[in-house]
């Protein structure tokens, strides 16, 4: 039984056509529109070729003529060619219009597919607007008015008089409750009653 290396991959069949008919099938760059009925010519020429079947040949031809490269070549002024690369017919306007439409649809489909496959960028999280921070002005430190106290004289003192008693560094306010000769009894605001001399009382 004869073993034949039949080509089944469409790309391999196209490579074979580029090699076998280089003036008709152009591997790179701008292509030329093919003669109408070229498939029949191909099938006849490759009838004895065990490498390709008619079915695979048809698929490869369809791939070639639907490529963007080919569709861009189907334009005004271009002429159809046969298997030897000879110009054999003018292009009809309806074929040019069809190629333009097919190319546009194919490109749009490819774009949509790319967008569908592209990883979606995570939506940017919009941070909630914060209320502007109003800097609170610190109240100016209240400076207590400096009151100069002077030592009292015994004769200036009388009962129920508001006075300050000199106790340590800070004078303590209070009320005179009794005066007995040189001693003065003062009820301090803290609740304590003390007996002091007049010179320890400040006015």
PDB file of C-alpha atoms in Angstrom:
ATOM      1  CA  UNK A   1       0.000   0.000   0.000  1.00  0.00           C
ATOM      2  CA  UNK A   2       1.402   3.381  -1.040  1.00  0.00           C
ATOM      3  CA  UNK A   3       2.002   5.823   1.777  1.00  0.00           C
ATOM      4  CA  UNK A   4       1.307   9.443   0.900  1.00  0.00           C
ATOM      5  CA  UNK A   5       2.131  12.528   2.956  1.00  0.00           C
ATOM      6  CA  UNK A   6      -1.236  14.201   2.503  1.00  0.00           C
ATOM      7  CA  UNK A   7      -1.363  17.774   3.766  1.00  0.00           C
ATOM      8  CA  UNK A   8      -4.222  18.360   6.166  1.00  0.00           C
ATOM      9  CA  UNK A   9      -3.202  21.640   7.811  1.00  0.00           C
ATOM     10  CA  UNK A  10      -4.550  24.691   5.946  1.00  0.00           C
ATOM     11  CA  UNK A  11      -1.369  26.698   6.577  1.00  0.00           C
ATOM     12  CA  UNK A  12       0.734  23.844   5.176  1.00  0.00           C
ATOM     13  CA  UNK A  13      -1.467  23.709   2.057  1.00  0.00           C
ATOM     14  CA  UNK A  14      -1.137  27.497   1.594  1.00  0.00           C
ATOM     15  CA  UNK A  15       2.660  27.209   1.944  1.00  0.00           C
ATOM     16  CA  UNK A  16       2.554  24.500  -0.742  1.00  0.00           C
ATOM     17  CA  UNK A  17       0.529  26.776  -3.058  1.00  0.00           C
ATOM     18  CA  UNK A  18       2.951  29.695  -2.487  1.00  0.00           C
ATOM     19  CA  UNK A  19       5.781  27.388  -3.503  1.00  0.00           C
ATOM     20  CA  UNK A  20       4.020  25.719  -6.445  1.00  0.00           C
ATOM     21  CA  UNK A  21       2.325  28.829  -7.925  1.00  0.00           C
ATOM     22  CA  UNK A  22       4.446  31.796  -6.722  1.00  0.00           C
ATOM     23  CA  UNK A  23       3.145  34.154  -9.446  1.00  0.00           C
ATOM     24  CA  UNK A  24      -0.464  33.514  -8.421  1.00  0.00           C
ATOM     25  CA  UNK A  25      -0.361  32.984  -4.667  1.00  0.00           C
ATOM     26  CA  UNK A  26       1.711  35.706  -3.034  1.00  0.00           C
ATOM     27  CA  UNK A  27       3.099  34.782   0.385  1.00  0.00           C
ATOM     28  CA  UNK A  28       3.931  38.293   1.624  1.00  0.00           C
ATOM     29  CA  UNK A  29       2.919  41.833   0.798  1.00  0.00           C
ATOM     30  CA  UNK A  30       0.122  42.918  -1.476  1.00  0.00           C
ATOM     31  CA  UNK A  31      -1.807  40.163  -3.271  1.00  0.00           C
ATOM     32  CA  UNK A  32      -3.701  40.256  -6.559  1.00  0.00           C
ATOM     33  CA  UNK A  33      -7.325  39.260  -7.177  1.00  0.00           C
ATOM     34  CA  UNK A  34      -7.643  35.709  -8.475  1.00  0.00           C
ATOM     35  CA  UNK A  35      -9.361  34.623 -11.666  1.00  0.00           C
ATOM     36  CA  UNK A  36     -13.005  33.598 -11.239  1.00  0.00           C
ATOM     37  CA  UNK A  37     -13.132  29.801 -11.446  1.00  0.00           C
ATOM     38  CA  UNK A  38      -9.485  29.455 -10.358  1.00  0.00           C
ATOM     39  CA  UNK A  39     -10.430  26.581  -8.035  1.00  0.00           C
ATOM     40  CA  UNK A  40     -11.319  24.429 -11.072  1.00  0.00           C
ATOM     41  CA  UNK A  41      -7.943  25.205 -12.672  1.00  0.00           C
ATOM     42  CA  UNK A  42      -6.205  24.321  -9.411  1.00  0.00           C
ATOM     43  CA  UNK A  43      -8.124  21.047  -9.017  1.00  0.00           C
ATOM     44  CA  UNK A  44      -7.177  20.019 -12.574  1.00  0.00           C
ATOM     45  CA  UNK A  45      -3.513  20.957 -12.154  1.00  0.00           C
ATOM     46  CA  UNK A  46      -3.259  19.107  -8.816  1.00  0.00           C
ATOM     47  CA  UNK A  47      -5.477  16.141  -9.794  1.00  0.00           C
ATOM     48  CA  UNK A  48      -2.523  13.761  -9.720  1.00  0.00           C
ATOM     49  CA  UNK A  49      -0.970  15.402  -6.632  1.00  0.00           C
ATOM     50  CA  UNK A  50      -1.415  13.094  -3.660  1.00  0.00           C
ATOM     51  CA  UNK A  51      -0.518  15.841  -1.201  1.00  0.00           C
ATOM     52  CA  UNK A  52      -3.783  17.749  -1.374  1.00  0.00           C
ATOM     53  CA  UNK A  53      -7.432  16.802  -1.519  1.00  0.00           C
ATOM     54  CA  UNK A  54     -10.093  18.912  -3.235  1.00  0.00           C
ATOM     55  CA  UNK A  55     -11.773  19.562   0.095  1.00  0.00           C
ATOM     56  CA  UNK A  56      -8.591  20.823   1.755  1.00  0.00           C
ATOM     57  CA  UNK A  57      -7.750  22.837  -1.344  1.00  0.00           C
ATOM     58  CA  UNK A  58     -11.132  24.585  -1.182  1.00  0.00           C
ATOM     59  CA  UNK A  59     -10.600  25.427   2.507  1.00  0.00           C
ATOM     60  CA  UNK A  60      -7.117  26.832   1.829  1.00  0.00           C
ATOM     61  CA  UNK A  61      -8.389  28.917  -1.107  1.00  0.00           C
ATOM     62  CA  UNK A  62     -11.201  30.314   1.048  1.00  0.00           C
ATOM     63  CA  UNK A  63      -8.660  31.206   3.780  1.00  0.00           C
ATOM     64  CA  UNK A  64      -6.443  32.984   1.216  1.00  0.00           C
ATOM     65  CA  UNK A  65      -9.259  35.011  -0.384  1.00  0.00           C
ATOM     66  CA  UNK A  66     -10.811  36.043   2.960  1.00  0.00           C
ATOM     67  CA  UNK A  67      -7.541  37.321   4.438  1.00  0.00           C
ATOM     68  CA  UNK A  68      -7.289  41.073   5.038  1.00  0.00           C
ATOM     69  CA  UNK A  69      -4.256  41.147   2.765  1.00  0.00           C
ATOM     70  CA  UNK A  70      -6.254  39.722  -0.154  1.00  0.00           C
ATOM     71  CA  UNK A  71      -9.373  41.863   0.498  1.00  0.00           C
ATOM     72  CA  UNK A  72      -7.215  45.028   0.488  1.00  0.00           C
ATOM     73  CA  UNK A  73      -5.870  43.968  -2.930  1.00  0.00           C
ATOM     74  CA  UNK A  74      -9.370  43.790  -4.424  1.00  0.00           C
ATOM     75  CA  UNK A  75      -9.526  47.449  -5.389  1.00  0.00           C
ATOM     76  CA  UNK A  76     -10.197  49.734  -8.310  1.00  0.00           C
ATOM     77  CA  UNK A  77      -7.565  49.384 -11.019  1.00  0.00           C
ATOM     78  CA  UNK A  78      -6.463  45.876  -9.970  1.00  0.00           C
ATOM     79  CA  UNK A  79      -6.816  43.007 -12.453  1.00  0.00           C
ATOM     80  CA  UNK A  80      -7.507  39.333 -11.873  1.00  0.00           C
ATOM     81  CA  UNK A  81      -4.709  36.829 -12.498  1.00  0.00           C
ATOM     82  CA  UNK A  82      -4.509  33.138 -13.391  1.00  0.00           C
ATOM     83  CA  UNK A  83      -2.225  30.416 -11.963  1.00  0.00           C
ATOM     84  CA  UNK A  84       0.747  31.746 -13.979  1.00  0.00           C
ATOM     85  CA  UNK A  85       0.207  35.305 -12.767  1.00  0.00           C
ATOM     86  CA  UNK A  86      -1.152  36.492 -16.115  1.00  0.00           C
ATOM     87  CA  UNK A  87      -3.783  39.247 -15.993  1.00  0.00           C
ATOM     88  CA  UNK A  88      -7.000  37.815 -17.345  1.00  0.00           C
ATOM     89  CA  UNK A  89      -9.942  40.013 -16.372  1.00  0.00           C
ATOM     90  CA  UNK A  90     -11.046  43.388 -15.043  1.00  0.00           C
ATOM     91  CA  UNK A  91     -12.520  43.612 -11.550  1.00  0.00           C
ATOM     92  CA  UNK A  92     -16.215  44.373 -11.375  1.00  0.00           C
ATOM     93  CA  UNK A  93     -17.351  47.167  -9.044  1.00  0.00           C
ATOM     94  CA  UNK A  94     -19.685  44.848  -7.112  1.00  0.00           C
ATOM     95  CA  UNK A  95     -16.714  42.597  -6.279  1.00  0.00           C
ATOM     96  CA  UNK A  96     -14.722  45.631  -5.068  1.00  0.00           C
ATOM     97  CA  UNK A  97     -17.669  46.799  -2.900  1.00  0.00           C
ATOM     98  CA  UNK A  98     -18.105  43.283  -1.509  1.00  0.00           C
ATOM     99  CA  UNK A  99     -14.390  43.089  -0.593  1.00  0.00           C
ATOM    100  CA  UNK A 100     -14.510  46.491   1.163  1.00  0.00           C
ATOM    101  CA  UNK A 101     -17.592  45.448   3.172  1.00  0.00           C
ATOM    102  CA  UNK A 102     -16.155  42.019   4.059  1.00  0.00           C
ATOM    103  CA  UNK A 103     -12.865  43.588   5.210  1.00  0.00           C
ATOM    104  CA  UNK A 104     -14.681  46.118   7.397  1.00  0.00           C
ATOM    105  CA  UNK A 105     -16.879  43.450   9.016  1.00  0.00           C
ATOM    106  CA  UNK A 106     -13.903  41.160   9.603  1.00  0.00           C
ATOM    107  CA  UNK A 107     -11.849  43.923  11.219  1.00  0.00           C
ATOM    108  CA  UNK A 108     -14.747  44.941  13.475  1.00  0.00           C
ATOM    109  CA  UNK A 109     -15.289  41.311  14.507  1.00  0.00           C
ATOM    110  CA  UNK A 110     -11.585  40.923  15.314  1.00  0.00           C
ATOM    111  CA  UNK A 111     -11.617  44.143  17.346  1.00  0.00           C
ATOM    112  CA  UNK A 112     -14.649  43.007  19.356  1.00  0.00           C
ATOM    113  CA  UNK A 113     -12.967  39.664  20.018  1.00  0.00           C
ATOM    114  CA  UNK A 114      -9.770  41.371  21.211  1.00  0.00           C
ATOM    115  CA  UNK A 115     -11.749  43.586  23.554  1.00  0.00           C
ATOM    116  CA  UNK A 116     -13.655  40.595  24.934  1.00  0.00           C
ATOM    117  CA  UNK A 117     -10.418  38.715  25.635  1.00  0.00           C
ATOM    118  CA  UNK A 118      -8.535  41.696  27.022  1.00  0.00           C
ATOM    119  CA  UNK A 119      -8.278  41.654  30.822  1.00  0.00           C
ATOM    120  CA  UNK A 120     -10.715  44.134  32.195  1.00  0.00           C
ATOM    121  CA  UNK A 121      -9.154  46.950  34.118  1.00  0.00           C
ATOM    122  CA  UNK A 122     -10.550  47.163  37.615  1.00  0.00           C
ATOM    123  CA  UNK A 123     -12.863  50.089  37.932  1.00  0.00           C
ATOM    124  CA  UNK A 124     -11.238  52.941  39.715  1.00  0.00           C
ATOM    125  CA  UNK A 125     -12.644  53.340  43.160  1.00  0.00           C
ATOM    126  CA  UNK A 126     -13.839  56.849  43.636  1.00  0.00           C
ATOM    127  CA  UNK A 127     -12.935  57.900  47.121  1.00  0.00           C
ATOM    128  CA  UNK A 128     -15.832  59.564  48.904  1.00  0.00           C
ATOM    129  CA  UNK A 129     -15.366  63.275  49.035  1.00  0.00           C
ATOM    130  CA  UNK A 130     -14.306  64.301  52.463  1.00  0.00           C
ATOM    131  CA  UNK A 131     -15.502  67.512  53.922  1.00  0.00           C
ATOM    132  CA  UNK A 132     -12.689  70.036  53.955  1.00  0.00           C
ATOM    133  CA  UNK A 133     -10.921  70.049  57.259  1.00  0.00           C
ATOM    134  CA  UNK A 134     -11.539  73.353  58.924  1.00  0.00           C
ATOM    135  CA  UNK A 135      -8.701  74.210  61.201  1.00  0.00           C
ATOM    136  CA  UNK A 136     -10.089  75.317  64.484  1.00  0.00           C
ATOM    137  CA  UNK A 137      -8.299  78.283  65.775  1.00  0.00           C
ATOM    138  CA  UNK A 138      -7.171  77.760  69.294  1.00  0.00           C
ATOM    139  CA  UNK A 139      -8.523  80.365  71.622  1.00  0.00           C
ATOM    140  CA  UNK A 140      -5.843  82.680  72.790  1.00  0.00           C
ATOM    141  CA  UNK A 141      -4.719  81.803  76.286  1.00  0.00           C
ATOM    142  CA  UNK A 142      -6.591  83.909  78.736  1.00  0.00           C
ATOM    143  CA  UNK A 143      -4.037  85.780  80.751  1.00  0.00           C
ATOM    144  CA  UNK A 144      -5.370  86.581  84.176  1.00  0.00           C
ATOM    145  CA  UNK A 145      -4.873  90.201  84.987  1.00  0.00           C
ATOM    146  CA  UNK A 146      -2.056  90.623  87.405  1.00  0.00           C
ATOM    147  CA  UNK A 147      -3.427  92.159  90.586  1.00  0.00           C
ATOM    148  CA  UNK A 148      -0.859  93.632  92.846  1.00  0.00           C
ATOM    149  CA  UNK A 149      -1.746  92.839  96.423  1.00  0.00           C
ATOM    150  CA  UNK A 150      -0.457  94.920  99.265  1.00  0.00           C
ATOM    151  CA  UNK A 151      -0.217  93.950 102.956  1.00  0.00           C
ATOM    152  CA  UNK A 152      -3.218  95.116 105.002  1.00  0.00           C
ATOM    153  CA  UNK A 153      -3.138  97.276 108.062  1.00  0.00           C
ATOM    154  CA  UNK A 154      -5.084  96.141 111.086  1.00  0.00           C
ATOM    155  CA  UNK A 155      -7.114  99.345 111.187  1.00  0.00           C
ATOM    156  CA  UNK A 156      -8.203  98.851 107.541  1.00  0.00           C
ATOM    157  CA  UNK A 157      -9.769  95.462 108.239  1.00  0.00           C
ATOM    158  CA  UNK A 158     -13.347  94.792 109.186  1.00  0.00           C
ATOM    159  CA  UNK A 159     -15.593  91.763 109.495  1.00  0.00           C
ATOM    160  CA  UNK A 160     -17.056  90.145 106.327  1.00  0.00           C
ATOM    161  CA  UNK A 161     -14.364  91.809 104.232  1.00  0.00           C
ATOM    162  CA  UNK A 162     -12.932  89.860 101.271  1.00  0.00           C
ATOM    163  CA  UNK A 163      -9.193  89.445 101.665  1.00  0.00           C
ATOM    164  CA  UNK A 164      -6.309  87.244 100.527  1.00  0.00           C
ATOM    165  CA  UNK A 165      -4.198  85.374 103.018  1.00  0.00           C
ATOM    166  CA  UNK A 166      -0.531  84.904 102.248  1.00  0.00           C
ATOM    167  CA  UNK A 167       0.071  81.169 102.421  1.00  0.00           C
ATOM    168  CA  UNK A 168       3.168  80.055 100.557  1.00  0.00           C
ATOM    169  CA  UNK A 169       3.643  81.431  97.023  1.00  0.00           C
ATOM    170  CA  UNK A 170      -0.052  81.881  96.139  1.00  0.00           C
ATOM    171  CA  UNK A 171      -2.428  84.069  98.181  1.00  0.00           C
ATOM    172  CA  UNK A 172      -5.654  82.221  99.168  1.00  0.00           C
ATOM    173  CA  UNK A 173      -8.941  84.208  99.114  1.00  0.00           C
ATOM    174  CA  UNK A 174     -11.240  84.296 102.109  1.00  0.00           C
ATOM    175  CA  UNK A 175     -13.500  86.413 104.351  1.00  0.00           C
ATOM    176  CA  UNK A 176     -12.605  88.116 107.655  1.00  0.00           C
ATOM    177  CA  UNK A 177     -14.825  86.626 110.367  1.00  0.00           C
ATOM    178  CA  UNK A 178     -13.279  88.143 113.502  1.00  0.00           C
ATOM    179  CA  UNK A 179     -10.604  90.633 114.561  1.00  0.00           C
ATOM    180  CA  UNK A 180      -9.039  90.176 118.043  1.00  0.00           C
ATOM    181  CA  UNK A 181      -6.300  92.677 118.779  1.00  0.00           C
ATOM    182  CA  UNK A 182      -3.450  91.789 116.423  1.00  0.00           C
ATOM    183  CA  UNK A 183      -4.948  88.466 115.300  1.00  0.00           C
ATOM    184  CA  UNK A 184      -7.409  88.239 112.477  1.00  0.00           C
ATOM    185  CA  UNK A 185      -9.630  85.173 111.967  1.00  0.00           C
ATOM    186  CA  UNK A 186     -10.216  84.434 108.262  1.00  0.00           C
ATOM    187  CA  UNK A 187     -12.608  81.885 106.772  1.00  0.00           C
ATOM    188  CA  UNK A 188     -10.800  80.721 103.583  1.00  0.00           C
ATOM    189  CA  UNK A 189     -12.754  79.828 100.419  1.00  0.00           C
ATOM    190  CA  UNK A 190     -11.408  76.324 100.855  1.00  0.00           C
ATOM    191  CA  UNK A 191     -13.482  76.025 104.062  1.00  0.00           C
ATOM    192  CA  UNK A 192     -10.553  76.322 106.442  1.00  0.00           C
ATOM    193  CA  UNK A 193     -10.542  78.968 109.205  1.00  0.00           C
ATOM    194  CA  UNK A 194      -7.170  80.349 110.184  1.00  0.00           C
ATOM    195  CA  UNK A 195      -5.895  83.003 112.564  1.00  0.00           C
ATOM    196  CA  UNK A 196      -3.222  85.235 111.066  1.00  0.00           C
ATOM    197  CA  UNK A 197      -1.531  88.532 111.746  1.00  0.00           C
ATOM    198  CA  UNK A 198      -2.539  91.584 109.771  1.00  0.00           C
ATOM    199  CA  UNK A 199       0.762  91.620 107.854  1.00  0.00           C
ATOM    200  CA  UNK A 200      -0.113  88.214 106.344  1.00  0.00           C
ATOM    201  CA  UNK A 201      -3.333  89.587 104.882  1.00  0.00           C
ATOM    202  CA  UNK A 202      -3.178  91.104 101.420  1.00  0.00           C
ATOM    203  CA  UNK A 203      -5.595  93.564  99.915  1.00  0.00           C
TER     204      UNK A 203
END
